[in-house]
Coordinates of C-alpha atoms in Angstrom, one line a residue:
M1 CA -111.6 -42.1 -66.0
P2 CA -113.0 -41.5 -62.4
I3 CA -112.0 -43.7 -59.5
C4 CA -113.7 -45.1 -56.4
T5 CA -113.1 -42.9 -53.4
T6 CA -112.7 -45.9 -51.2
C7 CA -110.4 -48.3 -53.0
T8 CA -109.2 -46.1 -56.0
H9 CA -110.5 -48.7 -58.5
P10 CA -111.4 -47.1 -61.9
V11 CA -115.1 -46.9 -62.6
P12 CA -116.8 -45.9 -65.9
H13 CA -119.3 -43.6 -64.3
L14 CA -120.0 -42.1 -60.8
Y15 CA -123.7 -41.8 -61.1
T16 CA -126.6 -42.3 -63.5
L17 CA -129.2 -39.6 -64.4
Y18 CA -132.8 -40.5 -65.2
P19 CA -135.4 -38.5 -67.2
S20 CA -137.3 -37.3 -64.1
K21 CA -135.9 -34.1 -62.4
Y22 CA -133.3 -34.5 -59.7
N23 CA -133.4 -38.3 -60.0
L24 CA -130.0 -40.0 -60.0
R25 CA -128.5 -43.2 -58.7
L26 CA -125.0 -43.5 -57.4
E27 CA -122.9 -46.2 -59.1
Q28 CA -121.3 -49.0 -57.0
C29 CA -117.7 -49.9 -57.3
P30 CA -117.2 -53.4 -58.8
K31 CA -114.3 -54.1 -56.5
C32 CA -115.4 -53.0 -53.0
S33 CA -119.2 -52.7 -53.6
N34 CA -119.3 -49.3 -52.0
F35 CA -120.7 -46.2 -53.7
A36 CA -118.0 -45.0 -56.1
D37 CA -118.2 -41.4 -55.0
P38 CA -120.8 -40.4 -52.3
Y39 CA -119.6 -36.8 -52.4
V40 CA -121.6 -36.3 -55.6
E41 CA -124.7 -35.8 -53.5
H42 CA -123.0 -33.8 -50.7
D43 CA -123.3 -30.1 -50.3
P44 CA -120.3 -27.8 -50.8
L45 CA -120.2 -27.1 -47.1
I46 CA -119.9 -30.8 -46.3
V47 CA -117.1 -31.0 -48.8
L48 CA -115.3 -28.1 -47.3
L49 CA -115.6 -29.5 -43.7
D50 CA -114.2 -32.8 -44.8
L51 CA -111.3 -31.0 -46.4
I52 CA -110.6 -29.2 -43.2
L53 CA -110.9 -32.6 -41.3
L54 CA -108.5 -34.2 -43.9
K55 CA -110.8 -36.9 -45.2
R56 CA -109.1 -39.1 -47.8
G57 CA -112.3 -39.6 -49.8
V58 CA -112.9 -35.9 -50.4
Y59 CA -109.3 -35.5 -51.8
R60 CA -110.0 -38.3 -54.3
H61 CA -113.3 -36.7 -55.2
L62 CA -111.8 -33.3 -56.0
L63 CA -108.5 -34.5 -57.5
F64 CA -109.7 -37.4 -59.7
N65 CA -113.5 -37.2 -60.1
Y66 CA -114.2 -33.5 -60.4
G67 CA -115.9 -32.8 -63.8
A68 CA -116.5 -36.5 -64.6
R69 CA -119.5 -36.9 -66.8
P70 CA -122.4 -39.1 -65.6
R71 CA -124.4 -41.7 -67.5
R72 CA -127.8 -40.5 -68.7
L73 CA -130.7 -42.8 -69.6
D74 CA -133.9 -42.0 -71.5
R75 CA -137.4 -43.3 -70.6
E76 CA -136.7 -46.5 -72.6
G77 CA -133.5 -47.2 -70.6
R78 CA -131.2 -46.4 -73.5
E79 CA -128.0 -44.4 -72.8
V80 CA -128.0 -40.9 -74.3
P81 CA -125.1 -38.4 -74.7
V82 CA -124.6 -36.0 -71.8
E83 CA -124.3 -32.3 -72.5
D84 CA -121.1 -30.6 -71.5
H85 CA -121.9 -27.9 -68.9
G86 CA -118.4 -26.3 -69.2
A87 CA -116.8 -27.5 -65.9
Q88 CA -113.7 -25.6 -64.9
S89 CA -110.4 -27.2 -65.8
E90 CA -107.8 -28.1 -63.3
W91 CA -105.6 -25.1 -64.3
D92 CA -108.5 -22.7 -63.7
I93 CA -109.2 -24.1 -60.3
L94 CA -105.4 -24.1 -59.5
W95 CA -104.8 -20.4 -60.2
K96 CA -108.1 -19.1 -58.8
L97 CA -107.9 -21.1 -55.6
G98 CA -104.2 -20.4 -55.3
L99 CA -104.6 -16.7 -55.5
A100 CA -107.5 -16.7 -53.0
L101 CA -105.5 -18.8 -50.5
V102 CA -102.4 -16.6 -50.9
A103 CA -104.5 -13.5 -50.3
V104 CA -105.9 -15.0 -47.1
D105 CA -102.5 -16.1 -45.9
A106 CA -101.1 -12.6 -46.7
F107 CA -103.8 -10.9 -44.7
I108 CA -103.2 -13.2 -41.7
R109 CA -99.5 -12.6 -41.7
W110 CA -100.0 -8.9 -42.3
S111 CA -102.4 -8.6 -39.4
D112 CA -100.1 -10.6 -37.1
V113 CA -97.2 -8.2 -37.9
R114 CA -99.2 -5.2 -37.2
R115 CA -100.5 -6.7 -34.0
A116 CA -97.0 -7.6 -32.9
R117 CA -95.8 -4.1 -33.4
G118 CA -98.8 -2.7 -31.6
I119 CA -98.4 -5.0 -28.6
G120 CA -94.7 -5.3 -28.5
L121 CA -93.0 -8.7 -28.5
W122 CA -90.9 -7.9 -25.5
D123 CA -93.4 -5.8 -23.5
E124 CA -95.0 -7.1 -20.4
E125 CA -98.2 -5.0 -20.8
R126 CA -100.6 -5.3 -23.7
K127 CA -101.0 -2.0 -25.5
P128 CA -104.7 -1.3 -25.9
Y129 CA -106.1 -1.0 -29.4
G130 CA -107.1 2.5 -30.6
V131 CA -109.0 3.9 -33.4
E132 CA -105.8 4.5 -35.4
D133 CA -105.2 0.8 -35.5
Y134 CA -108.2 0.2 -37.7
V135 CA -107.8 3.1 -40.1
W136 CA -107.0 2.1 -43.7
T137 CA -104.1 4.2 -45.0
K138 CA -102.0 4.2 -48.0
E139 CA -99.1 2.8 -46.0
A140 CA -101.2 0.0 -44.7
A141 CA -102.3 -0.9 -48.3
W142 CA -98.7 -0.8 -49.5
S143 CA -97.5 -3.1 -46.7
L144 CA -100.3 -5.5 -47.4
G145 CA -99.4 -5.6 -51.1
R146 CA -95.7 -6.3 -50.2
M147 CA -96.9 -9.1 -47.9
F148 CA -99.1 -10.6 -50.7
A149 CA -96.2 -10.5 -53.1
A150 CA -93.9 -12.2 -50.5
C151 CA -96.5 -14.9 -49.8
L152 CA -97.0 -15.5 -53.5
V153 CA -93.3 -16.0 -54.1
E154 CA -93.0 -18.3 -51.0
T155 CA -96.0 -20.4 -52.1
L156 CA -94.5 -20.8 -55.6
A157 CA -91.2 -21.8 -54.1
F158 CA -92.9 -24.4 -51.8
H159 CA -94.9 -25.8 -54.7
A160 CA -91.8 -26.0 -56.9
G161 CA -89.9 -27.8 -54.2
V162 CA -92.7 -30.3 -53.7
V163 CA -93.0 -30.9 -57.5
L164 CA -89.3 -31.4 -58.0
A165 CA -89.0 -33.7 -54.9
S166 CA -92.1 -35.6 -55.9
W167 CA -90.7 -36.2 -59.4
T168 CA -87.5 -37.5 -57.9
V169 CA -89.4 -39.8 -55.5
L170 CA -91.7 -41.1 -58.3
S171 CA -88.7 -41.8 -60.5
L172 CA -87.0 -43.9 -57.8
V173 CA -90.3 -45.7 -57.1
R174 CA -90.6 -46.6 -60.8
V175 CA -87.1 -47.9 -60.9
V176 CA -87.7 -50.1 -57.9
Q177 CA -91.0 -51.4 -59.4
R178 CA -89.3 -52.3 -62.7
S179 CA -86.5 -54.1 -60.9
R180 CA -89.1 -56.1 -59.0
S181 CA -91.3 -56.6 -62.1
I182 CA -94.2 -54.8 -60.5
A183 CA -96.8 -53.3 -62.9
D184 CA -97.3 -49.6 -62.9
T185 CA -100.4 -48.1 -61.4
D186 CA -103.4 -47.1 -63.5
K187 CA -103.0 -43.9 -65.6
S188 CA -106.1 -42.3 -64.2
T189 CA -104.6 -42.2 -60.7
S190 CA -101.1 -41.2 -61.8
P191 CA -100.0 -37.9 -60.2
T192 CA -99.5 -34.8 -62.3
M193 CA -98.1 -31.4 -61.5
R194 CA -101.6 -30.0 -61.4
R195 CA -102.9 -32.7 -59.0
I196 CA -99.8 -32.3 -56.7
S197 CA -100.3 -28.5 -56.5
L198 CA -104.0 -28.9 -56.0
S199 CA -103.5 -31.3 -53.2
L200 CA -101.2 -28.8 -51.5
L201 CA -103.8 -26.0 -51.8
Y202 CA -106.6 -28.2 -50.5
S203 CA -104.5 -29.4 -47.6
S204 CA -103.7 -25.7 -46.6
L205 CA -107.3 -25.1 -45.9
T206 CA -107.0 -26.7 -42.4
K207 CA -104.0 -24.5 -41.6
L208 CA -105.5 -21.3 -42.9
F209 CA -108.8 -21.9 -41.1
L210 CA -107.1 -22.3 -37.7
L211 CA -104.8 -19.3 -38.4
L212 CA -107.7 -17.2 -39.3
L213 CA -109.4 -18.1 -36.0
L214 CA -106.2 -17.2 -34.1
S215 CA -106.1 -13.9 -36.0
I216 CA -109.6 -13.1 -35.0
W217 CA -109.0 -14.3 -31.4
H218 CA -106.0 -11.8 -31.0
T219 CA -103.7 -14.2 -29.1
R220 CA -100.6 -12.6 -27.7
P221 CA -97.3 -13.2 -29.6
P222 CA -94.7 -15.3 -27.6
A223 CA -91.9 -13.5 -25.8
R224 CA -89.5 -16.3 -26.5
P225 CA -88.8 -18.5 -29.5
P226 CA -91.1 -21.5 -30.0
F227 CA -90.6 -24.4 -27.6
S228 CA -88.0 -22.5 -25.6
S229 CA -90.0 -23.4 -22.5
L230 CA -89.3 -27.1 -23.1
L231 CA -85.8 -26.6 -21.8
P232 CA -85.1 -27.7 -18.2
S233 CA -85.9 -25.0 -15.7
R234 CA -85.2 -26.7 -12.3
P235 CA -84.7 -30.3 -11.2
L236 CA -87.3 -32.3 -9.4
S237 CA -86.9 -33.2 -5.8
P238 CA -84.2 -35.8 -5.2
A239 CA -86.7 -38.0 -3.5
L240 CA -88.6 -38.3 -6.8
L241 CA -86.8 -38.5 -10.2
P242 CA -83.8 -36.2 -10.0
W243 CA -82.7 -37.0 -13.6
L244 CA -85.9 -35.6 -15.1
P245 CA -86.5 -31.9 -15.7
S246 CA -89.6 -30.3 -14.3
L247 CA -91.9 -28.6 -16.8
P248 CA -92.6 -24.9 -16.2
A249 CA -96.0 -23.9 -15.1
D250 CA -96.5 -21.5 -18.0
L251 CA -95.9 -24.2 -20.7
L252 CA -99.2 -23.6 -22.5
S253 CA -99.4 -19.9 -21.9
D254 CA -99.3 -17.3 -24.7
R255 CA -96.0 -16.0 -23.5
T256 CA -94.1 -19.2 -24.2
L257 CA -96.2 -21.1 -26.7
D258 CA -96.5 -19.8 -30.3
R259 CA -99.7 -21.4 -31.5
A260 CA -99.4 -19.7 -34.9
W261 CA -96.0 -21.3 -35.4
I262 CA -97.3 -24.7 -34.5
I263 CA -100.3 -24.5 -36.8
R264 CA -98.4 -23.0 -39.7
H265 CA -95.4 -25.4 -39.6
L266 CA -96.4 -28.6 -37.7
L267 CA -100.0 -28.9 -38.6
G268 CA -99.4 -27.4 -42.0
G269 CA -96.7 -29.9 -42.8
F270 CA -98.8 -32.8 -41.6
S271 CA -101.7 -31.6 -43.8
A272 CA -99.4 -31.2 -46.8
G273 CA -97.9 -34.7 -46.2
F274 CA -101.4 -36.1 -46.0
G275 CA -102.5 -34.6 -49.3
L276 CA -99.3 -35.8 -51.0
R277 CA -99.9 -39.3 -49.5
V278 CA -103.2 -39.4 -51.4
V279 CA -101.8 -38.2 -54.7
L280 CA -98.4 -40.0 -54.7
D281 CA -99.6 -43.2 -53.0
C282 CA -96.2 -44.0 -51.6
H283 CA -94.7 -44.6 -48.2
P284 CA -95.2 -41.8 -45.6
V285 CA -91.4 -41.5 -45.1
L286 CA -91.1 -40.5 -48.7
T287 CA -93.8 -37.8 -48.5
T288 CA -92.2 -36.5 -45.3
G289 CA -88.9 -36.1 -47.2
V290 CA -90.7 -34.3 -50.0
V291 CA -92.3 -31.8 -47.5
L292 CA -88.9 -31.3 -45.7
C293 CA -87.2 -30.5 -49.0
A294 CA -89.9 -28.0 -49.9
W295 CA -89.7 -26.5 -46.5
A296 CA -86.0 -25.9 -46.9
L297 CA -86.5 -24.1 -50.2
E298 CA -89.4 -22.1 -48.8
G299 CA -87.5 -21.1 -45.7
W300 CA -84.6 -19.9 -47.7
V301 CA -86.9 -17.7 -49.9
R302 CA -88.7 -16.4 -46.8
S303 CA -85.5 -15.4 -45.0
G304 CA -84.6 -13.3 -48.1
L305 CA -88.0 -11.6 -48.3
Q306 CA -88.9 -11.2 -44.6
Q307 CA -87.3 -7.9 -44.0
W308 CA -88.8 -6.4 -47.2
S309 CA -92.3 -7.8 -46.6
E310 CA -92.5 -6.7 -43.0
G311 CA -90.7 -3.4 -43.4

């Protein structure tokens, strides 16, 4: 059963179709009196932008209301059966969207590795791009294939870690609810493995969108590890606050700040936690723990595949 994107209350139908062409009426939620799902009338571009902006309603629309059948009325106002237009199942969306996003992530990481080798992580001067940097060779295709395989394994490891940690968290939450005699949530909003994985894929759109912009922008890789510039460089004047370190002048420069690392890990972790918060409907501390556990597993897998994928 679909749910309201505002209050998650179950509703029988999202909208009603009438005999005239393109004539529909959105249903109101009986609990909050808002439209049950306004994204029914929105264009796919608006849905994509709201996904990048991490809107809670669009997550509920895609995870719980996608493929829900409307109510159809004839000219006499009687309800008639609705034809099944063959909407894609959650599994079809999962593997198609997953492979597409893994391919985008692999291309971004592959281009970053090639750019880092062309520029030189420890060189002071930027190496100019030549024609040979844009020639598609057999070696380039093979390296891209290795990167795709590594990204696929890392993504599977991250999703497996999230699913296992989420199952543990939900089991503990159910035990606490039973001990407090709290009724379980509605089955229509109960998280499943497919919904958890889909929420992670949808939340990765924000990260990949910004990483793709950085890849096109050709930012310079950092010469030092991320956040190394946050260490104290020199003390302030004794007349001011001698116990506080002064921040270096190049704190936000490309030489000291790894924007790709911040987007991939910090923003990516925040987006993943937001998506899990919508699906699991538990305390943010629990979703943070789930993401950290999955990060640990993904980092262990990445450390074993990094030399092979970038070789």
